[in-house]
Amino acid sequence: GAGVSQSPSNKVTEKGKDVELRCDPISGHTALYWYRQSLGQGLEFLIYFQGNSAPDKSGLPSDRFSAERTGGSVSTLTIQRTQQEDSAVYLCASSPSGGGNGNQPQHFGDGTRLSIL
Amino acid sequence: AQSVTQLGSHVSVSEGALVLLRCNYSSSVPPYLFWYVQYPNQGLQLLLKYTTGATLVKGINGFEAEFKKSETSFHLTKPSAHMSDAAEYFCAVTGNTDKLIFGTGTRLQVFP
């Protein structure tokens, strides 16, 4: 079956522009996660959705970062006024359920490689 | 609080040799532990996971890992390396929250 789909696969933009990254999780998965992978910081958690609500936003690095999820499915991560330090690979993952049960394996998309010029 | 330490950012082995990738964890609650593999320009693929029960966990592609509570370790092994095993490997932990806390990764090189 289809896995986690992310778009675009690559995005190059100028400093100061806004960007939107999209994640389409595995059908039926209620939990959705965003992570960031960068050379300096490794793999970092950004935000977790259970359905359409986000009980854990603790990893968002600044108020320029926001995310939403609609219909319990697709999620978009928005970065406003991009900075060069935002350059990274943004990974999305989904799992069948969340709710504090950390034993659910997360299934990852191939990521969006974001480059800020 | 939870954390993961992966010893060795790079490991090189010959094809057919034993693969050993080290992972130690810290957790204030019973941990759930995972190993993921990442091939170039791809996302993370789950190799195996430990939740409860049997401490020796078998995964895909011939990999296995043993949960040792006394040593707070979850090392990944494979008896015989294959060229296709060359990739980056990440150990991760969760507990009573859902977010994965990752180690810094180990890049495995396999030489013919």
XYZ file of C-alpha atoms in Angstrom:
229
model
C 0.000 0.000 0.000
C 0.984 3.653 -0.224
C 3.453 4.970 2.278
C 3.899 8.457 3.686
C 4.105 10.963 0.867
C 5.853 14.329 1.139
C 5.968 17.191 -1.319
C 7.893 18.850 -2.728
C 10.908 16.563 -2.569
C 13.206 19.548 -2.983
C 12.610 23.239 -2.379
C 15.014 26.088 -2.979
C 13.940 29.545 -1.879
C 15.366 32.907 -0.996
C 15.890 34.081 2.534
C 12.825 35.880 3.850
C 10.292 33.967 1.777
C 7.582 31.756 3.247
C 7.460 28.024 2.438
C 4.858 25.304 2.851
C 5.730 21.643 3.121
C 3.102 18.959 2.710
C 2.710 15.521 4.247
C 0.177 12.867 3.284
C 0.238 10.108 5.925
C -0.619 6.452 5.538
C -4.388 6.084 5.261
C -5.980 5.456 8.650
C -2.997 6.595 10.701
C -4.210 8.981 13.371
C -0.804 10.115 14.614
C 1.441 12.326 12.514
C 4.893 13.721 13.322
C 7.274 16.250 11.835
C 11.047 15.981 12.338
C 13.969 17.988 11.024
C 17.311 16.526 9.988
C 20.276 18.861 9.685
C 24.042 18.418 9.727
C 24.551 20.357 12.895
C 21.579 19.161 14.933
C 20.880 15.627 13.751
C 17.287 14.406 13.870
C 15.001 16.662 15.915
C 11.341 16.336 16.782
C 9.210 19.323 15.778
C 5.524 18.595 16.374
C 3.070 15.745 16.914
C -0.559 15.552 15.811
C -3.212 13.228 17.170
C -6.059 13.629 14.731
C -6.290 17.349 13.979
C -4.955 18.547 17.317
C -1.333 19.025 18.285
C -0.747 17.953 21.900
C 3.005 18.391 21.573
C 4.502 21.365 19.756
C 7.564 21.510 21.959
C 10.070 21.050 19.140
C 9.064 24.002 16.972
C 12.201 26.183 17.051
C 10.533 29.590 16.775
C 7.215 31.290 16.139
C 8.099 31.389 12.449
C 7.248 27.699 12.353
C 3.649 26.480 12.379
C 1.793 23.380 11.314
C -1.749 22.272 10.831
C -3.585 19.106 9.999
C -7.005 18.938 8.427
C -9.492 16.110 8.140
C -7.243 13.941 10.260
C -5.102 13.412 7.198
C -2.880 15.851 5.292
C -0.582 18.136 7.242
C 1.300 21.250 6.186
C 4.351 22.683 7.891
C 4.791 26.401 7.227
C 7.967 28.353 7.760
C 7.608 32.127 7.562
C 10.414 34.557 6.745
C 12.873 31.734 6.139
C 16.431 31.994 7.408
C 19.527 30.157 6.229
C 19.588 28.070 9.395
C 16.222 26.626 8.330
C 18.006 24.681 5.580
C 17.489 21.006 6.403
C 15.564 17.897 5.425
C 12.059 17.944 6.888
C 10.719 14.455 7.549
C 7.139 13.466 8.201
C 6.078 10.225 9.873
C 2.793 8.605 10.778
C 1.713 5.794 13.060
C -1.557 3.958 13.589
C -2.221 5.652 16.920
C -0.527 7.862 19.436
C -2.003 8.854 22.742
C 1.109 8.448 24.815
C 1.812 4.886 23.747
C 5.319 5.309 22.491
C 5.521 1.711 21.312
C 3.911 2.426 17.944
C 6.464 2.302 15.115
C 6.545 5.434 13.011
C 6.618 5.202 9.218
C 8.607 7.920 7.482
C 8.315 9.700 4.165
C 11.351 10.493 2.029
C 11.436 14.079 3.257
C 11.580 17.550 1.752
C 15.069 18.943 1.269
C 14.825 22.679 1.938
C 17.612 25.006 0.853
C 17.552 28.685 1.785
C 19.748 30.903 -0.379
C 13.975 12.697 30.305
C 15.248 10.333 27.640
C 18.357 10.249 25.522
C 20.307 7.950 23.261
C 24.042 7.698 22.691
C 25.461 5.962 19.657
C 29.135 5.165 20.002
C 31.049 5.574 16.767
C 29.851 7.911 14.049
C 31.482 5.689 11.418
C 31.930 1.914 11.348
C 33.699 0.046 8.559
C 33.551 -3.710 8.021
C 34.439 -6.143 5.299
C 31.723 -7.964 3.426
C 30.871 -11.119 5.366
C 32.136 -9.760 8.689
C 30.120 -9.199 11.840
C 28.320 -5.874 12.122
C 28.038 -4.335 15.615
C 26.505 -0.882 16.065
C 26.342 0.367 19.636
C 23.471 2.190 21.322
C 23.065 3.153 24.975
C 19.954 4.822 26.313
C 18.849 6.816 29.296
C 15.216 6.820 30.342
C 13.301 7.626 33.516
C 10.466 5.314 32.412
C 10.508 1.865 30.791
C 11.834 2.557 27.320
C 10.651 1.562 23.911
C 13.660 1.264 21.629
C 13.959 1.345 17.871
C 16.587 0.997 15.180
C 16.026 2.774 11.866
C 18.113 2.697 8.686
C 18.442 5.550 6.213
C 19.697 5.101 2.662
C 20.874 8.167 0.714
C 18.104 10.632 -0.149
C 15.489 8.486 1.524
C 13.506 8.575 4.733
C 13.954 6.302 7.693
C 13.015 2.632 7.508
C 12.241 0.658 10.655
C 14.642 -2.234 11.199
C 13.323 -3.493 14.520
C 11.791 -2.420 17.806
C 11.773 -3.442 21.452
C 8.639 -2.747 23.467
C 8.124 -5.459 26.064
C 8.712 -9.186 26.338
C 11.598 -10.990 24.680
C 14.811 -9.040 24.985
C 16.350 -10.399 21.769
C 14.562 -8.759 18.890
C 14.866 -9.864 15.286
C 14.320 -7.412 12.477
C 14.466 -7.154 8.738
C 17.492 -7.862 6.547
C 19.031 -10.250 9.085
C 19.561 -7.653 11.821
C 18.854 -8.242 15.477
C 19.280 -6.342 18.721
C 19.328 -7.278 22.384
C 17.810 -5.143 25.115
C 20.029 -5.235 28.211
C 18.468 -3.271 31.038
C 21.445 -3.739 33.356
C 23.736 -2.157 30.768
C 21.128 0.299 29.389
C 22.112 -0.931 25.947
C 20.383 -1.909 22.721
C 23.191 -2.819 20.326
C 22.419 -3.783 16.730
C 24.139 -6.795 15.169
C 24.240 -8.760 11.952
C 26.373 -11.901 11.617
C 27.502 -11.273 8.043
C 27.611 -7.869 6.374
C 26.451 -7.374 2.818
C 27.363 -4.521 0.504
C 23.716 -3.439 0.507
C 23.899 -2.807 4.282
C 25.924 0.360 3.708
C 23.738 3.148 5.083
C 23.229 5.315 8.156
C 21.697 3.710 11.212
C 19.806 5.508 13.955
C 18.877 4.278 17.401
C 15.838 5.946 18.985
C 13.859 5.842 22.218
C 10.356 6.749 23.311
C 8.680 6.239 26.642
C 5.465 7.722 27.848
C 5.463 10.251 25.036
C 5.190 9.556 21.354
C 8.102 11.522 19.994
C 11.219 9.660 18.948
C 14.465 10.795 20.524
C 17.257 9.873 18.132
C 20.937 9.224 18.524
C 23.392 10.993 16.265
C 23.603 8.077 13.858
C 26.295 5.635 12.723
C 27.380 5.462 9.114
C 28.183 1.883 8.124
C 30.614 1.257 5.297
C 31.034 -2.223 3.853
C 34.158 -3.048 1.878
C 34.406 -5.902 -0.619
